[in-house]
Amino acid sequence: MEADQRIAKEGALFGTSGLEFTAPGTSIHKLYEAQRLALAVAVDESEASGLNKIQEGIAGLGGERRMVRWRESNDQLPTCSREQLDTIVHDKACRVFLLTPAFFTKGYRPTWLTEPRHEVKPSLAAIAIQRPQIASGWDLEKKCPKPTRRFAPAGTVIFLNLEGSKDAIRDWVNNIWMQCVSDDDDQNGSVPSQSRDDGFGLAVLGTWTGKPVAM
């Protein structure tokens, strides 16, 4: 805000969207009747220290600093089942489900996800995707709007064939499961993906025979 004029700074005003956990047409009309939900955050303890570490208690969350209560949990994030993992290893193919929108430098086509990794070479066979989701924001460090980008929306399904040994594919699945797969690295990959650090492209895996099915 421009303190002296009490107006928004030029170019600094942008829209946000939120979720209201009540549904029209249902018996839930008041906030205290709505289902309680929580946000699980996985933190790299090796890098979290001092002010960078999440402290238990009341604090703000997000650009509008909504009040939340942080607490440490011993619950584990969902893991890939043994049956599911064995099927992916046997078929040498899988589906990748995006739980959050992902940014791909080639639009709908992932590149980081299809690069050889953990001695496995994935190849893109098909993709089920809806229209792109548009997102921007405000860069607090540079004090300017972030560029508008198109994201593959949550719910996108990517079909991959996997070339490699069974042990390598097993290792690849364990390293991709519940990780972010956006691909806005620099050309030589020396700079980490900011989109992956921001949580874009969170993925889980499903089974697929690796063979196209007649519709």
Short mmCIF file of C-alpha atoms in Angstrom, two decimals:
data_model
loop_
_atom_site.label_atom_id
_atom_site.label_comp_id
_atom_site.label_asym_id
_atom_site.label_seq_id
_atom_site.Cartn_x
_atom_site.Cartn_y
_atom_site.Cartn_z
CA MET A 1 0.00 0.00 0.00
CA GLU A 2 1.04 3.61 -0.60
CA ALA A 3 0.94 4.79 3.03
CA ASP A 4 0.61 8.48 2.24
CA GLN A 5 -2.20 8.02 -0.29
CA ARG A 6 -3.79 4.92 1.22
CA ILE A 7 -4.10 3.20 -2.16
CA ALA A 8 -2.63 0.04 -3.62
CA LYS A 9 0.77 0.35 -5.27
CA GLU A 10 0.68 0.38 -9.06
CA GLY A 11 0.84 -3.19 -10.38
CA ALA A 12 0.82 -4.72 -6.91
CA LEU A 13 -2.87 -5.62 -6.76
CA PHE A 14 -3.76 -9.14 -7.85
CA GLY A 15 -6.52 -11.63 -7.24
CA THR A 16 -6.48 -14.70 -5.01
CA SER A 17 -8.86 -17.62 -4.64
CA GLY A 18 -9.91 -19.42 -1.51
CA LEU A 19 -11.89 -22.44 -0.35
CA GLU A 20 -15.09 -22.34 1.67
CA PHE A 21 -15.73 -25.66 3.39
CA THR A 22 -19.52 -25.46 3.24
CA ALA A 23 -21.61 -26.62 0.30
CA PRO A 24 -24.87 -25.01 -0.95
CA GLY A 25 -27.81 -27.39 -0.90
CA THR A 26 -26.51 -29.43 2.02
CA SER A 27 -27.29 -29.39 5.72
CA ILE A 28 -23.96 -27.67 6.41
CA HIS A 29 -24.59 -23.93 6.56
CA LYS A 30 -22.42 -22.85 9.47
CA LEU A 31 -18.67 -23.04 9.80
CA TYR A 32 -18.74 -25.04 13.04
CA GLU A 33 -20.81 -27.71 11.24
CA ALA A 34 -18.19 -28.16 8.50
CA GLN A 35 -15.68 -30.99 8.50
CA ARG A 36 -12.34 -30.14 10.11
CA LEU A 37 -9.41 -30.37 7.72
CA ALA A 38 -5.66 -30.15 8.18
CA LEU A 39 -2.67 -29.33 5.99
CA ALA A 40 0.26 -31.75 6.21
CA VAL A 41 3.70 -30.27 5.50
CA ALA A 42 6.83 -32.38 5.04
CA VAL A 43 9.91 -30.46 6.20
CA ASP A 44 13.57 -31.15 5.43
CA GLU A 45 14.90 -31.27 8.99
CA SER A 46 18.51 -31.05 7.76
CA GLU A 47 17.88 -27.52 6.44
CA ALA A 48 15.31 -26.35 9.00
CA SER A 49 16.87 -24.60 11.97
CA GLY A 50 16.22 -21.53 14.09
CA LEU A 51 13.78 -19.14 12.43
CA ASN A 52 13.49 -21.43 9.39
CA LYS A 53 11.98 -24.23 11.45
CA ILE A 54 8.22 -24.42 11.89
CA GLN A 55 7.38 -23.61 15.50
CA GLU A 56 4.40 -25.15 17.27
CA GLY A 57 1.59 -22.74 18.12
CA ILE A 58 -0.51 -20.03 16.48
CA ALA A 59 0.93 -18.34 13.37
CA GLY A 60 -0.02 -16.96 9.95
CA LEU A 61 -0.23 -18.90 6.70
CA GLY A 62 -0.16 -17.63 3.12
CA GLY A 63 -0.18 -14.15 1.63
CA GLU A 64 -3.23 -13.09 3.63
CA ARG A 65 -1.71 -14.47 6.85
CA ARG A 66 -4.69 -16.60 7.82
CA MET A 67 -4.48 -17.82 11.40
CA VAL A 68 -3.53 -21.47 11.79
CA ARG A 69 -2.25 -23.68 14.59
CA TRP A 70 0.94 -25.58 13.80
CA ARG A 71 1.81 -28.82 15.59
CA GLU A 72 4.26 -31.64 15.00
CA SER A 73 2.78 -34.94 13.89
CA ASN A 74 4.15 -38.46 13.91
CA ASP A 75 1.81 -39.53 11.11
CA GLN A 76 3.48 -40.66 7.90
CA LEU A 77 2.54 -39.53 4.40
CA PRO A 78 0.81 -42.20 2.26
CA THR A 79 3.21 -44.72 0.72
CA CYS A 80 3.03 -46.82 -2.42
CA SER A 81 1.59 -50.24 -1.55
CA ARG A 82 3.73 -53.34 -2.12
CA GLU A 83 1.15 -54.80 -4.53
CA GLN A 84 1.08 -51.58 -6.54
CA LEU A 85 4.88 -51.34 -6.60
CA ASP A 86 5.26 -54.99 -7.70
CA THR A 87 2.77 -54.44 -10.53
CA ILE A 88 4.61 -51.36 -11.82
CA VAL A 89 7.92 -53.23 -11.68
CA HIS A 90 6.45 -56.25 -13.51
CA ASP A 91 4.71 -54.23 -16.26
CA LYS A 92 7.55 -51.67 -16.56
CA ALA A 93 4.88 -48.99 -16.93
CA CYS A 94 2.94 -46.63 -14.67
CA ARG A 95 0.52 -43.75 -14.49
CA VAL A 96 1.59 -40.50 -12.81
CA PHE A 97 -1.26 -38.60 -11.11
CA LEU A 98 -0.76 -34.90 -10.39
CA LEU A 99 -2.15 -33.98 -6.96
CA THR A 100 -1.21 -30.32 -7.44
CA PRO A 101 -0.84 -28.27 -10.66
CA ALA A 102 2.52 -28.75 -12.39
CA PHE A 103 4.57 -26.37 -14.51
CA PHE A 104 6.11 -27.88 -17.66
CA THR A 105 8.36 -25.76 -19.86
CA LYS A 106 6.88 -27.45 -22.96
CA GLY A 107 3.27 -26.78 -22.02
CA TYR A 108 1.51 -30.09 -21.46
CA ARG A 109 4.62 -32.25 -22.03
CA PRO A 110 6.85 -33.05 -19.00
CA THR A 111 10.62 -33.08 -19.51
CA TRP A 112 12.20 -33.55 -16.04
CA LEU A 113 9.90 -36.51 -15.39
CA THR A 114 10.95 -38.26 -18.61
CA GLU A 115 14.69 -37.77 -18.16
CA PRO A 116 16.80 -40.86 -17.26
CA ARG A 117 17.06 -41.04 -13.47
CA HIS A 118 17.99 -43.79 -10.99
CA GLU A 119 19.09 -45.95 -13.97
CA VAL A 120 15.57 -45.84 -15.43
CA LYS A 121 14.63 -44.23 -18.75
CA PRO A 122 10.92 -43.20 -18.77
CA SER A 123 9.16 -42.52 -22.07
CA LEU A 124 5.88 -40.65 -22.48
CA ALA A 125 3.15 -42.83 -24.00
CA ALA A 126 0.05 -40.69 -23.41
CA ILE A 127 -1.39 -37.94 -21.25
CA ALA A 128 -4.93 -37.13 -20.09
CA ILE A 129 -5.17 -33.42 -19.39
CA GLN A 130 -7.73 -30.61 -19.23
CA ARG A 131 -7.29 -26.95 -20.16
CA PRO A 132 -4.34 -25.23 -18.46
CA GLN A 133 -4.65 -23.50 -15.10
CA ILE A 134 -3.35 -19.92 -15.11
CA ALA A 135 -1.40 -18.62 -12.10
CA SER A 136 0.67 -15.55 -11.24
CA GLY A 137 1.44 -13.73 -8.00
CA TRP A 138 3.63 -11.06 -6.45
CA ASP A 139 7.41 -11.37 -6.10
CA LEU A 140 8.28 -9.97 -2.66
CA GLU A 141 12.02 -10.05 -3.36
CA LYS A 142 11.93 -8.26 -6.73
CA LYS A 143 8.85 -6.19 -5.78
CA CYS A 144 7.09 -6.84 -9.07
CA PRO A 145 4.40 -9.16 -10.44
CA LYS A 146 5.45 -12.72 -11.17
CA PRO A 147 5.06 -13.76 -14.83
CA THR A 148 1.76 -15.42 -15.69
CA ARG A 149 2.28 -19.13 -16.27
CA ARG A 150 0.15 -22.01 -17.53
CA PHE A 151 0.05 -25.11 -15.34
CA ALA A 152 -1.06 -28.66 -16.06
CA PRO A 153 -4.01 -28.89 -13.62
CA ALA A 154 -4.30 -31.27 -10.69
CA GLY A 155 -5.91 -34.51 -11.87
CA THR A 156 -3.71 -34.75 -14.95
CA VAL A 157 -2.67 -38.36 -15.67
CA ILE A 158 0.64 -39.11 -17.40
CA PHE A 159 1.24 -42.59 -18.87
CA LEU A 160 4.88 -43.72 -18.86
CA ASN A 161 6.81 -46.74 -20.07
CA LEU A 162 9.86 -47.53 -17.94
CA GLU A 163 13.09 -48.95 -19.33
CA GLY A 164 15.46 -50.44 -16.75
CA SER A 165 16.07 -53.34 -14.41
CA LYS A 166 13.45 -54.38 -11.85
CA ASP A 167 15.56 -53.12 -8.95
CA ALA A 168 16.16 -49.80 -10.73
CA ILE A 169 12.44 -49.34 -11.44
CA ARG A 170 11.63 -50.10 -7.81
CA ASP A 171 14.12 -47.43 -6.72
CA TRP A 172 12.71 -44.96 -9.30
CA VAL A 173 9.14 -45.45 -8.01
CA ASN A 174 10.19 -44.88 -4.40
CA ASN A 175 12.00 -41.66 -5.36
CA ILE A 176 9.16 -40.25 -7.49
CA TRP A 177 6.28 -41.15 -5.14
CA MET A 178 4.89 -38.07 -3.32
CA GLN A 179 7.54 -35.83 -4.92
CA CYS A 180 7.07 -32.82 -7.21
CA VAL A 181 7.77 -33.34 -10.92
CA SER A 182 7.70 -29.80 -12.40
CA ASP A 183 10.61 -29.07 -14.70
CA ASP A 184 11.65 -25.41 -14.80
CA ASP A 185 15.35 -26.05 -14.13
CA ASP A 186 17.98 -24.15 -16.06
CA GLN A 187 19.43 -25.89 -19.12
CA ASN A 188 22.20 -27.80 -17.32
CA GLY A 189 20.12 -28.60 -14.23
CA SER A 190 22.52 -26.86 -11.84
CA VAL A 191 19.75 -24.65 -10.38
CA PRO A 192 16.97 -26.44 -8.42
CA SER A 193 13.42 -26.13 -9.71
CA GLN A 194 11.62 -23.31 -7.90
CA SER A 195 8.30 -24.83 -8.95
CA ARG A 196 9.17 -28.14 -7.30
CA ASP A 197 10.32 -26.30 -4.18
CA ASP A 198 6.97 -24.45 -4.18
CA GLY A 199 5.02 -27.73 -4.25
CA PHE A 200 3.87 -27.65 -7.87
CA GLY A 201 3.54 -31.05 -9.49
CA LEU A 202 3.12 -33.25 -6.41
CA ALA A 203 2.64 -36.75 -7.81
CA VAL A 204 1.65 -40.29 -6.90
CA LEU A 205 1.81 -43.36 -9.13
CA GLY A 206 -0.72 -45.86 -10.38
CA THR A 207 -0.52 -49.05 -12.40
CA TRP A 208 -0.84 -49.40 -16.17
CA THR A 209 -0.13 -52.38 -18.42
CA GLY A 210 1.97 -50.31 -20.82
CA LYS A 211 -0.26 -51.30 -23.75
CA PRO A 212 -2.86 -49.05 -25.39
CA VAL A 213 -6.48 -50.13 -24.94
CA ALA A 214 -9.03 -49.87 -27.75
CA MET A 215 -11.82 -47.43 -26.88
#
